[in-house]
């Protein structure tokens, strides 16, 4: 038993699942991409399991070949979360929106509206955009990295300033006095940065949690600084416990440098479970899910990871003794050691790939106990504060995780039995905040309050 308990988020991507072939699984609703009733069912399943939040990752671009693959991203994350806000009561609703190609007033208005509609359950994953194809959709190019993050700091500060521009007690609703609101407490912010600005105010009152919770998912030193200053939740992609421990410590150090309590920042490690009654059945499920991907390309990639020239002719055969003797995991890919470890067990290359050794998150294909064991090991090692669960297929995966894995975690004292409160801020353990964080007296790349109103 432990007094510290993990935070869990369930990822939404596209409409079918994290695995490329999720749309083909028997029983899957082929219209899930546009069927809001399906998303409601998944969200309600997650809420039944007391999952703290749903997370929709997003990049504003079509980045897959639709010949064989379903889209990676939702038709519109904020609209889908607005639907879910009306059909759920406690689960947090978080999505990505770019600071690079979105103006702060739009961001502030949309996310605070979602926060009010959901009664204080909204979160904004504030990230920069790095895909040139996404930039082209806005008739632009990707700015230099330093400039992108300079703008990101400005945009987040302006958004938070706008969120606080309608003061908490400004809404009077005084029928007898004929006063709807106190305009002295709804004032322009007139914030000006090098890359972004806004006059304000935002005509939206506070929600039950005040304002949305900030999340972050960027990497490198720039992303770390952004997360340390503003984020209460951080999505991370470590592949080993050691890497995760280092990332979490770096994040906590960044928060401390910004004048914040490191415990305020929760790092959620990405994790891709495939659940089945047995490990063999889970592996067969993953083999089916992989049928839409180019396995020839993946075999070649696997070869590069372990220093061997591999081709499709060997797809259904294991590595030979000579190959195993010559194999060396690449020091440049943290997944390589795991790939070689699985190959050494005598699996065919098809099955090695089905183990998820080239996936972007750690994969566990097995029973509910196998999945819970992985999560417990990472959590108790201090490698994360919880997990962002990228379930392979939503149509049966949400229910399987909630009904099979969550009870094990609860029995082990690793996950809560019920929500701490009605808002995302309470359930995440995030600090109270309305408007800008007063502790950040010298924000990096700060915006300033102009002496003259910013005009439209």
Short mmCIF file of C-alpha atoms in Angstrom, two decimals:
data_model
loop_
_atom_site.label_atom_id
_atom_site.label_comp_id
_atom_site.label_asym_id
_atom_site.label_seq_id
_atom_site.Cartn_x
_atom_site.Cartn_y
_atom_site.Cartn_z
CA UNK A 1 0.00 0.00 0.00
CA UNK A 2 1.15 3.54 -0.69
CA UNK A 3 -0.19 6.98 0.23
CA UNK A 4 0.94 8.30 -3.14
CA UNK A 5 -1.49 7.41 -5.94
CA UNK A 6 -1.19 7.68 -9.69
CA UNK A 7 -3.00 10.01 -12.06
CA UNK A 8 -4.44 8.34 -15.16
CA UNK A 9 -5.43 9.86 -18.47
CA UNK A 10 -6.96 8.03 -21.43
CA UNK A 11 -5.86 9.19 -24.86
CA UNK A 12 -8.17 9.74 -27.81
CA UNK A 13 -6.63 9.70 -31.27
CA UNK A 14 -8.60 9.59 -34.50
CA UNK A 15 -11.67 7.62 -33.57
CA UNK A 16 -10.64 4.01 -33.30
CA UNK A 17 -7.56 3.51 -31.16
CA UNK A 18 -3.81 3.98 -30.87
CA UNK A 19 -3.06 0.96 -33.07
CA UNK A 20 -3.10 1.65 -36.83
CA UNK A 21 -5.41 -1.29 -37.51
CA UNK A 22 -7.91 -0.57 -34.74
CA UNK A 23 -10.64 0.32 -37.22
CA UNK A 24 -10.55 -3.28 -38.60
CA UNK A 25 -11.08 -5.16 -35.34
CA UNK A 26 -14.20 -7.34 -35.24
CA UNK A 27 -17.03 -5.47 -33.55
CA UNK A 28 -15.54 -2.02 -34.07
CA UNK A 29 -17.94 0.69 -35.23
CA UNK A 30 -16.57 1.65 -38.64
CA UNK A 31 -18.15 5.10 -38.29
CA UNK A 32 -16.47 5.90 -34.96
CA UNK A 33 -14.50 8.72 -36.58
CA UNK A 34 -17.66 10.82 -36.81
CA UNK A 35 -20.01 9.07 -34.36
CA UNK A 36 -20.34 11.19 -31.24
CA UNK A 37 -22.35 8.48 -29.48
CA UNK A 38 -19.25 6.28 -29.60
CA UNK A 39 -17.07 8.94 -27.99
CA UNK A 40 -19.69 9.43 -25.30
CA UNK A 41 -19.65 5.70 -24.56
CA UNK A 42 -15.86 5.65 -24.28
CA UNK A 43 -15.83 8.73 -22.04
CA UNK A 44 -18.48 7.32 -19.76
CA UNK A 45 -16.54 4.05 -19.49
CA UNK A 46 -13.43 5.98 -18.44
CA UNK A 47 -15.47 7.96 -15.91
CA UNK A 48 -16.88 4.72 -14.52
CA UNK A 49 -13.28 3.74 -13.81
CA UNK A 50 -12.60 7.10 -12.06
CA UNK A 51 -9.98 8.01 -14.68
CA UNK A 52 -8.94 11.60 -13.98
CA UNK A 53 -8.92 12.88 -17.54
CA UNK A 54 -9.41 12.28 -21.23
CA UNK A 55 -6.74 13.68 -23.54
CA UNK A 56 -7.08 14.46 -27.25
CA UNK A 57 -3.73 14.95 -28.95
CA UNK A 58 -3.94 17.06 -32.08
CA UNK A 59 -1.89 18.35 -34.97
CA UNK A 60 -3.79 20.43 -37.54
CA UNK A 61 -2.81 18.33 -40.57
CA UNK A 62 -3.72 15.13 -42.39
CA UNK A 63 -0.57 13.10 -41.82
CA UNK A 64 -1.50 9.55 -42.87
CA UNK A 65 -2.33 7.74 -46.09
CA UNK A 66 -6.06 7.12 -45.79
CA UNK A 67 -5.83 4.21 -48.21
CA UNK A 68 -5.19 1.87 -45.28
CA UNK A 69 -5.07 4.03 -42.15
CA UNK A 70 -7.73 5.94 -40.25
CA UNK A 71 -6.85 9.58 -39.46
CA UNK A 72 -4.58 10.14 -36.47
CA UNK A 73 -6.56 13.11 -35.19
CA UNK A 74 -10.15 14.02 -34.31
CA UNK A 75 -12.45 15.97 -36.62
CA UNK A 76 -12.26 18.84 -34.09
CA UNK A 77 -11.08 18.24 -30.50
CA UNK A 78 -12.80 21.17 -28.81
CA UNK A 79 -16.16 20.39 -30.38
CA UNK A 80 -15.91 16.74 -29.37
CA UNK A 81 -14.98 17.69 -25.80
CA UNK A 82 -17.96 20.04 -25.69
CA UNK A 83 -20.19 17.09 -26.57
CA UNK A 84 -18.53 14.99 -23.86
CA UNK A 85 -18.89 17.79 -21.32
CA UNK A 86 -22.67 17.43 -21.54
CA UNK A 87 -22.58 13.63 -21.12
CA UNK A 88 -20.10 13.27 -18.25
CA UNK A 89 -19.83 14.73 -14.75
CA UNK A 90 -16.35 14.33 -13.26
CA UNK A 91 -13.73 13.34 -15.82
CA UNK A 92 -11.32 16.02 -17.04
CA UNK A 93 -11.38 17.13 -20.69
CA UNK A 94 -7.99 18.08 -22.12
CA UNK A 95 -6.87 18.79 -25.66
CA UNK A 96 -3.99 20.25 -27.59
CA UNK A 97 -4.01 23.65 -29.25
CA UNK A 98 -0.99 25.29 -30.85
CA UNK A 99 0.57 28.47 -29.54
CA UNK A 100 2.36 28.89 -32.89
CA UNK A 101 -0.62 29.38 -35.19
CA UNK A 102 -3.45 30.34 -32.86
CA UNK A 103 -4.02 33.79 -31.41
CA UNK A 104 -4.29 34.06 -27.61
CA UNK A 105 -7.78 35.56 -27.62
CA UNK A 106 -9.17 32.60 -29.59
CA UNK A 107 -7.47 30.16 -27.24
CA UNK A 108 -8.63 31.97 -24.12
CA UNK A 109 -12.22 32.24 -25.29
CA UNK A 110 -12.60 28.65 -26.52
CA UNK A 111 -10.97 26.92 -23.56
CA UNK A 112 -12.66 29.05 -20.92
CA UNK A 113 -16.01 28.48 -22.61
CA UNK A 114 -15.33 24.71 -22.44
CA UNK A 115 -14.37 25.14 -18.79
CA UNK A 116 -17.65 26.86 -17.98
CA UNK A 117 -19.71 24.37 -20.01
CA UNK A 118 -18.03 21.43 -18.22
CA UNK A 119 -18.28 23.07 -14.77
CA UNK A 120 -14.53 23.28 -14.30
CA UNK A 121 -13.11 20.24 -16.07
CA UNK A 122 -11.18 21.73 -19.00
CA UNK A 123 -7.46 21.59 -19.65
CA UNK A 124 -5.29 23.08 -22.40
CA UNK A 125 -2.23 21.21 -23.67
CA UNK A 126 -0.21 24.22 -24.79
CA UNK A 127 2.32 23.18 -27.41
CA UNK A 128 4.22 24.62 -30.31
CA UNK A 129 3.84 23.26 -33.85
CA UNK A 130 6.76 21.55 -35.56
CA UNK A 131 5.20 19.93 -38.65
CA UNK A 132 5.83 21.92 -41.85
CA UNK A 133 2.67 20.48 -43.41
CA UNK A 134 0.66 21.84 -40.49
CA UNK A 135 2.26 25.26 -40.92
CA UNK A 136 1.34 25.19 -44.60
CA UNK A 137 -2.33 24.87 -43.62
CA UNK A 138 -2.00 28.35 -42.12
CA UNK A 139 -0.06 29.71 -45.10
CA UNK A 140 3.10 29.86 -43.01
CA UNK A 141 6.39 28.15 -42.30
CA UNK A 142 7.73 26.82 -39.01
CA UNK A 143 9.60 29.59 -37.15
CA UNK A 144 13.00 28.91 -35.57
CA UNK A 145 12.71 26.89 -32.37
CA UNK A 146 13.73 29.72 -30.06
CA UNK A 147 11.19 32.04 -31.66
CA UNK A 148 8.43 29.42 -31.41
CA UNK A 149 8.97 29.08 -27.69
CA UNK A 150 9.37 32.81 -27.17
CA UNK A 151 5.89 33.20 -28.69
CA UNK A 152 4.60 30.26 -26.61
CA UNK A 153 5.56 32.01 -23.37
CA UNK A 154 3.81 35.17 -24.52
CA UNK A 155 0.67 33.38 -25.66
CA UNK A 156 0.27 31.40 -22.42
CA UNK A 157 0.71 34.53 -20.31
CA UNK A 158 -1.78 36.50 -22.41
CA UNK A 159 -4.30 33.64 -22.30
CA UNK A 160 -4.03 33.43 -18.52
CA UNK A 161 -4.33 37.20 -18.26
CA UNK A 162 -7.52 37.06 -20.34
CA UNK A 163 -8.88 34.21 -18.24
CA UNK A 164 -8.60 36.46 -15.19
CA UNK A 165 -9.95 39.61 -16.86
CA UNK A 166 -13.49 38.86 -15.61
CA UNK A 167 -12.92 38.97 -11.85
CA UNK A 168 -14.44 36.27 -9.68
CA UNK A 169 -17.09 38.50 -8.09
CA UNK A 170 -17.91 40.64 -11.13
CA UNK A 171 -21.13 38.82 -12.00
CA UNK A 172 -23.78 40.58 -9.88
CA UNK A 173 -27.11 39.44 -11.38
CA UNK A 174 -28.77 42.12 -9.25
CA UNK A 175 -32.35 42.20 -10.53
CA UNK A 176 -33.60 44.87 -8.14
CA UNK A 177 -30.57 47.08 -8.71
CA UNK A 178 -30.72 46.48 -12.45
CA UNK A 179 -27.03 45.53 -12.55
CA UNK A 180 -25.97 42.48 -14.53
CA UNK A 181 -22.26 42.78 -13.73
CA UNK A 182 -19.71 45.18 -12.24
CA UNK A 183 -17.80 46.58 -15.22
CA UNK A 184 -15.11 47.90 -12.90
CA UNK A 185 -14.20 44.24 -12.43
CA UNK A 186 -14.26 43.29 -16.13
CA UNK A 187 -11.37 45.20 -17.58
CA UNK A 188 -9.09 45.07 -20.65
CA UNK A 189 -5.73 43.45 -20.06
CA UNK A 190 -3.82 45.33 -22.81
CA UNK A 191 -1.02 42.77 -22.87
CA UNK A 192 1.68 43.22 -25.49
CA UNK A 193 4.53 40.90 -26.37
CA UNK A 194 6.99 40.70 -29.23
CA UNK A 195 4.89 38.12 -31.09
CA UNK A 196 1.37 38.32 -29.66
CA UNK A 197 -0.97 40.77 -27.98
CA UNK A 198 -4.54 41.17 -26.80
CA UNK A 199 -6.70 43.97 -25.51
CA UNK A 200 -9.44 41.98 -23.79
CA UNK A 201 -11.35 41.60 -21.62
CA UNK A 202 -12.74 38.12 -22.03
CA UNK A 203 -16.52 38.23 -21.42
CA UNK A 204 -16.72 34.86 -19.65
CA UNK A 205 -17.06 34.40 -15.88
CA UNK A 206 -14.94 31.92 -13.92
CA UNK A 207 -15.82 28.25 -13.80
CA UNK A 208 -16.00 26.12 -10.67
CA UNK A 209 -12.22 25.65 -10.91
CA UNK A 210 -11.58 29.26 -11.90
CA UNK A 211 -9.88 28.65 -15.22
CA UNK A 212 -8.59 25.73 -17.32
CA UNK A 213 -5.56 23.72 -16.21
CA UNK A 214 -2.40 24.03 -18.31
CA UNK A 215 -0.73 20.90 -19.71
CA UNK A 216 2.39 20.63 -21.83
CA UNK A 217 3.93 18.00 -24.11
CA UNK A 218 7.02 19.56 -25.66
CA UNK A 219 10.51 18.15 -25.37
CA UNK A 220 14.00 19.52 -24.95
CA UNK A 221 15.17 22.41 -22.85
CA UNK A 222 12.64 24.85 -24.32
CA UNK A 223 9.71 22.56 -23.59
CA UNK A 224 11.05 21.83 -20.12
CA UNK A 225 11.20 25.52 -19.28
CA UNK A 226 7.65 26.04 -20.55
CA UNK A 227 6.32 23.09 -18.54
CA UNK A 228 8.17 24.07 -15.39
CA UNK A 229 6.68 27.55 -15.43
CA UNK A 230 3.07 26.93 -16.36
CA UNK A 231 2.00 23.28 -16.54
CA UNK A 232 0.21 21.17 -13.95
CA UNK A 233 0.33 18.08 -16.15
CA UNK A 234 3.04 17.02 -18.59
CA UNK A 235 2.83 14.31 -21.25
CA UNK A 236 6.16 12.54 -21.60
CA UNK A 237 7.48 9.81 -23.88
CA UNK A 238 10.22 7.97 -21.93
CA UNK A 239 10.94 4.40 -22.96
CA UNK A 240 12.87 3.18 -19.94
CA UNK A 241 12.47 3.67 -16.21
CA UNK A 242 15.87 5.36 -16.02
CA UNK A 243 15.00 7.84 -18.76
CA UNK A 244 11.64 8.51 -17.11
CA UNK A 245 13.25 9.14 -13.73
CA UNK A 246 15.65 11.62 -15.31
CA UNK A 247 12.86 13.41 -17.18
CA UNK A 248 10.69 13.66 -14.10
CA UNK A 249 13.54 15.03 -12.01
CA UNK A 250 14.42 17.59 -14.69
CA UNK A 251 10.78 18.67 -14.77
CA UNK A 252 10.62 19.03 -11.01
CA UNK A 253 13.86 21.03 -11.04
CA UNK A 254 12.43 23.34 -13.72
CA UNK A 255 9.31 23.94 -11.62
CA UNK A 256 11.43 24.73 -8.59
CA UNK A 257 13.53 27.22 -10.58
CA UNK A 258 10.31 28.97 -11.61
CA UNK A 259 9.30 29.41 -7.96
CA UNK A 260 6.74 26.62 -7.91
CA UNK A 261 6.26 23.54 -5.74
CA UNK A 262 7.57 20.57 -7.80
CA UNK A 263 4.72 18.39 -6.51
CA UNK A 264 2.30 20.60 -8.46
CA UNK A 265 3.60 19.23 -11.76
CA UNK A 266 2.45 15.71 -12.64
CA UNK A 267 4.38 13.80 -15.31
CA UNK A 268 2.23 11.30 -17.18
CA UNK A 269 4.25 8.67 -19.04
CA UNK A 270 2.86 7.40 -22.33
CA UNK A 271 1.93 3.71 -22.24
CA UNK A 272 0.34 1.40 -24.85
CA UNK A 273 -1.34 -1.68 -23.34
CA UNK A 274 -2.98 -4.50 -25.27
CA UNK A 275 -5.23 -6.58 -23.04
CA UNK A 276 -6.25 -10.19 -23.59
CA UNK A 277 -6.89 -13.33 -21.48
CA UNK A 278 -3.33 -14.52 -22.16
CA UNK A 279 -0.03 -13.15 -23.47
CA UNK A 280 -0.32 -15.29 -26.57
CA UNK A 281 -3.83 -13.96 -27.29
CA UNK A 282 -2.59 -10.40 -26.77
CA UNK A 283 0.25 -10.99 -29.22
CA UNK A 284 -2.17 -12.41 -31.80
CA UNK A 285 -4.32 -9.31 -31.37
CA UNK A 286 -1.34 -7.07 -32.02
CA UNK A 287 -0.36 -9.11 -35.08
CA UNK A 288 -3.83 -8.46 -36.49
CA UNK A 289 -3.61 -4.76 -35.67
CA UNK A 290 -0.26 -4.58 -37.49
CA UNK A 291 -1.63 -5.92 -40.78
CA UNK A 292 -2.23 -2.43 -42.17
CA UNK A 293 1.33 -1.21 -41.54
CA UNK A 294 4.32 -1.71 -43.84
CA UNK A 295 6.06 -4.54 -42.00
CA UNK A 296 8.85 -4.66 -44.58
CA UNK A 297 9.78 -1.12 -43.63
CA UNK A 298 9.51 -1.98 -39.94
CA UNK A 299 11.78 -5.01 -40.33
CA UNK A 300 14.43 -2.80 -41.89
CA UNK A 301 14.00 -0.32 -39.05
CA UNK A 302 14.31 -3.11 -36.51
CA UNK A 303 17.55 -4.14 -38.18
CA UNK A 304 18.92 -0.61 -37.83
CA UNK A 305 18.00 -0.66 -34.13
CA UNK A 306 20.05 -3.80 -33.45
CA UNK A 307 22.80 -3.36 -36.04
CA UNK A 308 21.73 -6.06 -38.53
CA UNK A 309 20.73 -5.97 -42.22
CA UNK A 310 17.23 -7.46 -41.98
CA UNK A 311 14.75 -7.94 -44.81
CA UNK A 312 11.18 -9.14 -45.40
CA UNK A 313 12.27 -12.67 -46.32
CA UNK A 314 12.97 -13.32 -42.64
CA UNK A 315 9.71 -11.81 -41.37
CA UNK A 316 8.32 -15.13 -40.13
CA UNK A 317 11.62 -16.50 -38.84
CA UNK A 318 13.62 -15.73 -35.69
CA UNK A 319 17.14 -14.34 -35.74
CA UNK A 320 19.77 -16.97 -36.35
CA UNK A 321 22.48 -17.78 -33.81
CA UNK A 322 25.01 -15.88 -35.92
CA UNK A 323 22.74 -12.85 -36.13
CA UNK A 324 22.18 -12.87 -32.38
CA UNK A 325 25.95 -13.02 -31.85
CA UNK A 326 26.44 -9.97 -34.09
CA UNK A 327 23.46 -7.92 -32.84
CA UNK A 328 24.25 -4.72 -30.94
CA UNK A 329 21.54 -2.36 -29.65
CA UNK A 330 21.86 1.16 -31.02
CA UNK A 331 22.99 3.66 -28.38
CA UNK A 332 20.92 6.31 -30.18
CA UNK A 333 17.53 4.61 -29.71
CA UNK A 334 16.32 3.79 -26.17
CA UNK A 335 14.01 1.11 -27.60
CA UNK A 336 16.89 -0.94 -29.02
CA UNK A 337 17.81 -2.87 -25.88
CA UNK A 338 14.21 -4.02 -25.47
CA UNK A 339 14.04 -4.99 -29.16
CA UNK A 340 17.12 -7.19 -28.83
CA UNK A 341 15.86 -8.67 -25.56
CA UNK A 342 12.62 -9.80 -27.25
CA UNK A 343 14.48 -11.11 -30.31
CA UNK A 344 16.75 -13.19 -28.06
CA UNK A 345 13.66 -15.03 -26.76
CA UNK A 346 13.32 -16.77 -30.13
CA UNK A 347 10.29 -14.95 -31.54
CA UNK A 348 9.85 -14.50 -35.28
CA UNK A 349 10.53 -10.97 -36.50
CA UNK A 350 6.79 -10.51 -37.03
CA UNK A 351 6.21 -11.35 -33.38
CA UNK A 352 9.12 -9.19 -32.23
CA UNK A 353 7.42 -6.26 -33.95
CA UNK A 354 4.06 -7.29 -32.46
CA UNK A 355 5.65 -6.85 -29.02
CA UNK A 356 5.68 -3.11 -29.84
CA UNK A 357 9.45 -2.69 -29.86
CA UNK A 358 9.29 0.10 -32.47
CA UNK A 359 6.24 1.88 -31.02
CA UNK A 360 6.65 5.38 -29.61
CA UNK A 361 5.51 4.32 -26.09
CA UNK A 362 6.35 1.21 -24.07
CA UNK A 363 3.98 -1.62 -24.96
CA UNK A 364 2.69 -4.40 -22.73
CA UNK A 365 0.71 -7.08 -24.55
CA UNK A 366 -0.72 -9.43 -21.96
CA UNK A 367 -3.17 -9.90 -19.14
CA UNK A 368 -4.58 -7.23 -16.84
CA UNK A 369 -2.07 -8.29 -14.19
CA UNK A 370 0.80 -7.86 -16.67
CA UNK A 371 -0.36 -4.33 -17.46
CA UNK A 372 -0.83 -3.44 -13.78
CA UNK A 373 2.62 -4.85 -12.93
CA UNK A 374 4.29 -2.58 -15.49
CA UNK A 375 2.45 0.46 -14.17
CA UNK A 376 3.26 -0.38 -10.56
CA UNK A 377 6.95 -0.90 -11.33
CA UNK A 378 7.29 2.47 -13.05
CA UNK A 379 5.20 4.36 -10.52
CA UNK A 380 6.93 2.97 -7.43
CA UNK A 381 10.32 3.65 -9.03
CA UNK A 382 9.45 7.36 -9.18
CA UNK A 383 9.53 7.24 -12.98
CA UNK A 384 6.21 9.09 -13.33
CA UNK A 385 3.22 10.49 -11.46
CA UNK A 386 0.84 8.49 -13.60
CA UNK A 387 0.21 7.40 -17.16
CA UNK A 388 -1.32 8.59 -20.39
CA UNK A 389 -2.95 5.39 -21.65
CA UNK A 390 -2.94 4.92 -25.42
CA UNK A 391 -5.26 1.92 -25.62
CA UNK A 392 -4.90 -0.13 -28.80
CA UNK A 393 -8.60 -0.12 -29.75
CA UNK A 394 -11.32 1.91 -28.11
CA UNK A 395 -14.36 -0.21 -28.92
CA UNK A 396 -13.40 -2.91 -26.39
CA UNK A 397 -10.19 -1.51 -24.91
CA UNK A 398 -11.72 1.21 -22.73
CA UNK A 399 -14.03 -1.26 -21.01
CA UNK A 400 -11.28 -3.85 -20.64
CA UNK A 401 -8.90 -1.39 -19.00
CA UNK A 402 -11.57 0.00 -16.67
CA UNK A 403 -13.06 -3.36 -15.70
CA UNK A 404 -9.84 -5.40 -15.47
CA UNK A 405 -6.81 -3.18 -14.79
CA UNK A 406 -8.30 -0.40 -12.64
CA UNK A 407 -9.58 -2.80 -9.92
CA UNK A 408 -6.10 -4.33 -9.61
CA UNK A 409 -4.51 -0.90 -9.22
CA UNK A 410 -7.13 0.03 -6.62
CA UNK A 411 -6.60 -3.21 -4.68
CA UNK A 412 -2.87 -2.46 -4.59
CA UNK A 413 -3.52 1.05 -3.25
CA UNK A 414 -2.04 2.66 -6.36
CA UNK A 415 -5.16 4.37 -7.71
CA UNK A 416 -8.00 6.20 -6.03
CA UNK A 417 -11.43 4.68 -5.43
CA UNK A 418 -13.36 7.82 -6.32
CA UNK A 419 -12.90 11.36 -7.58
CA UNK A 420 -11.52 13.88 -5.11
CA UNK A 421 -13.94 16.53 -6.30
CA UNK A 422 -15.99 17.82 -9.23
CA UNK A 423 -13.20 19.73 -11.02
CA UNK A 424 -10.11 18.72 -12.96
CA UNK A 425 -7.97 20.96 -10.76
CA UNK A 426 -9.05 19.02 -7.67
CA UNK A 427 -8.66 15.60 -9.26
CA UNK A 428 -5.22 16.42 -10.61
CA UNK A 429 -4.05 18.03 -7.38
CA UNK A 430 -3.25 21.23 -9.27
CA UNK A 431 -2.71 24.53 -7.47
CA UNK A 432 -5.44 27.14 -7.31
CA UNK A 433 -4.99 29.86 -9.90
CA UNK A 434 -7.05 32.58 -11.51
CA UNK A 435 -5.39 34.80 -14.06
CA UNK A 436 -1.60 34.93 -14.12
CA UNK A 437 0.35 33.02 -11.48
CA UNK A 438 1.45 35.69 -8.97
CA UNK A 439 4.49 33.61 -8.00
CA UNK A 440 6.03 34.12 -11.42
CA UNK A 441 7.08 37.67 -10.75
CA UNK A 442 9.64 37.61 -13.56
CA UNK A 443 8.16 35.36 -16.24
CA UNK A 444 10.47 34.28 -19.01
CA UNK A 445 9.98 36.30 -22.20
CA UNK A 446 7.31 38.31 -20.43
CA UNK A 447 4.54 40.27 -22.00
CA UNK A 448 3.95 43.75 -20.65
CA UNK A 449 0.90 45.79 -19.80
CA UNK A 450 0.83 48.70 -22.19
CA UNK A 451 0.21 52.23 -20.99
CA UNK A 452 -2.12 52.78 -23.95
CA UNK A 453 -5.01 50.44 -24.82
CA UNK A 454 -4.26 48.03 -27.65
CA UNK A 455 -6.65 48.89 -30.45
CA UNK A 456 -8.33 46.41 -32.75
#
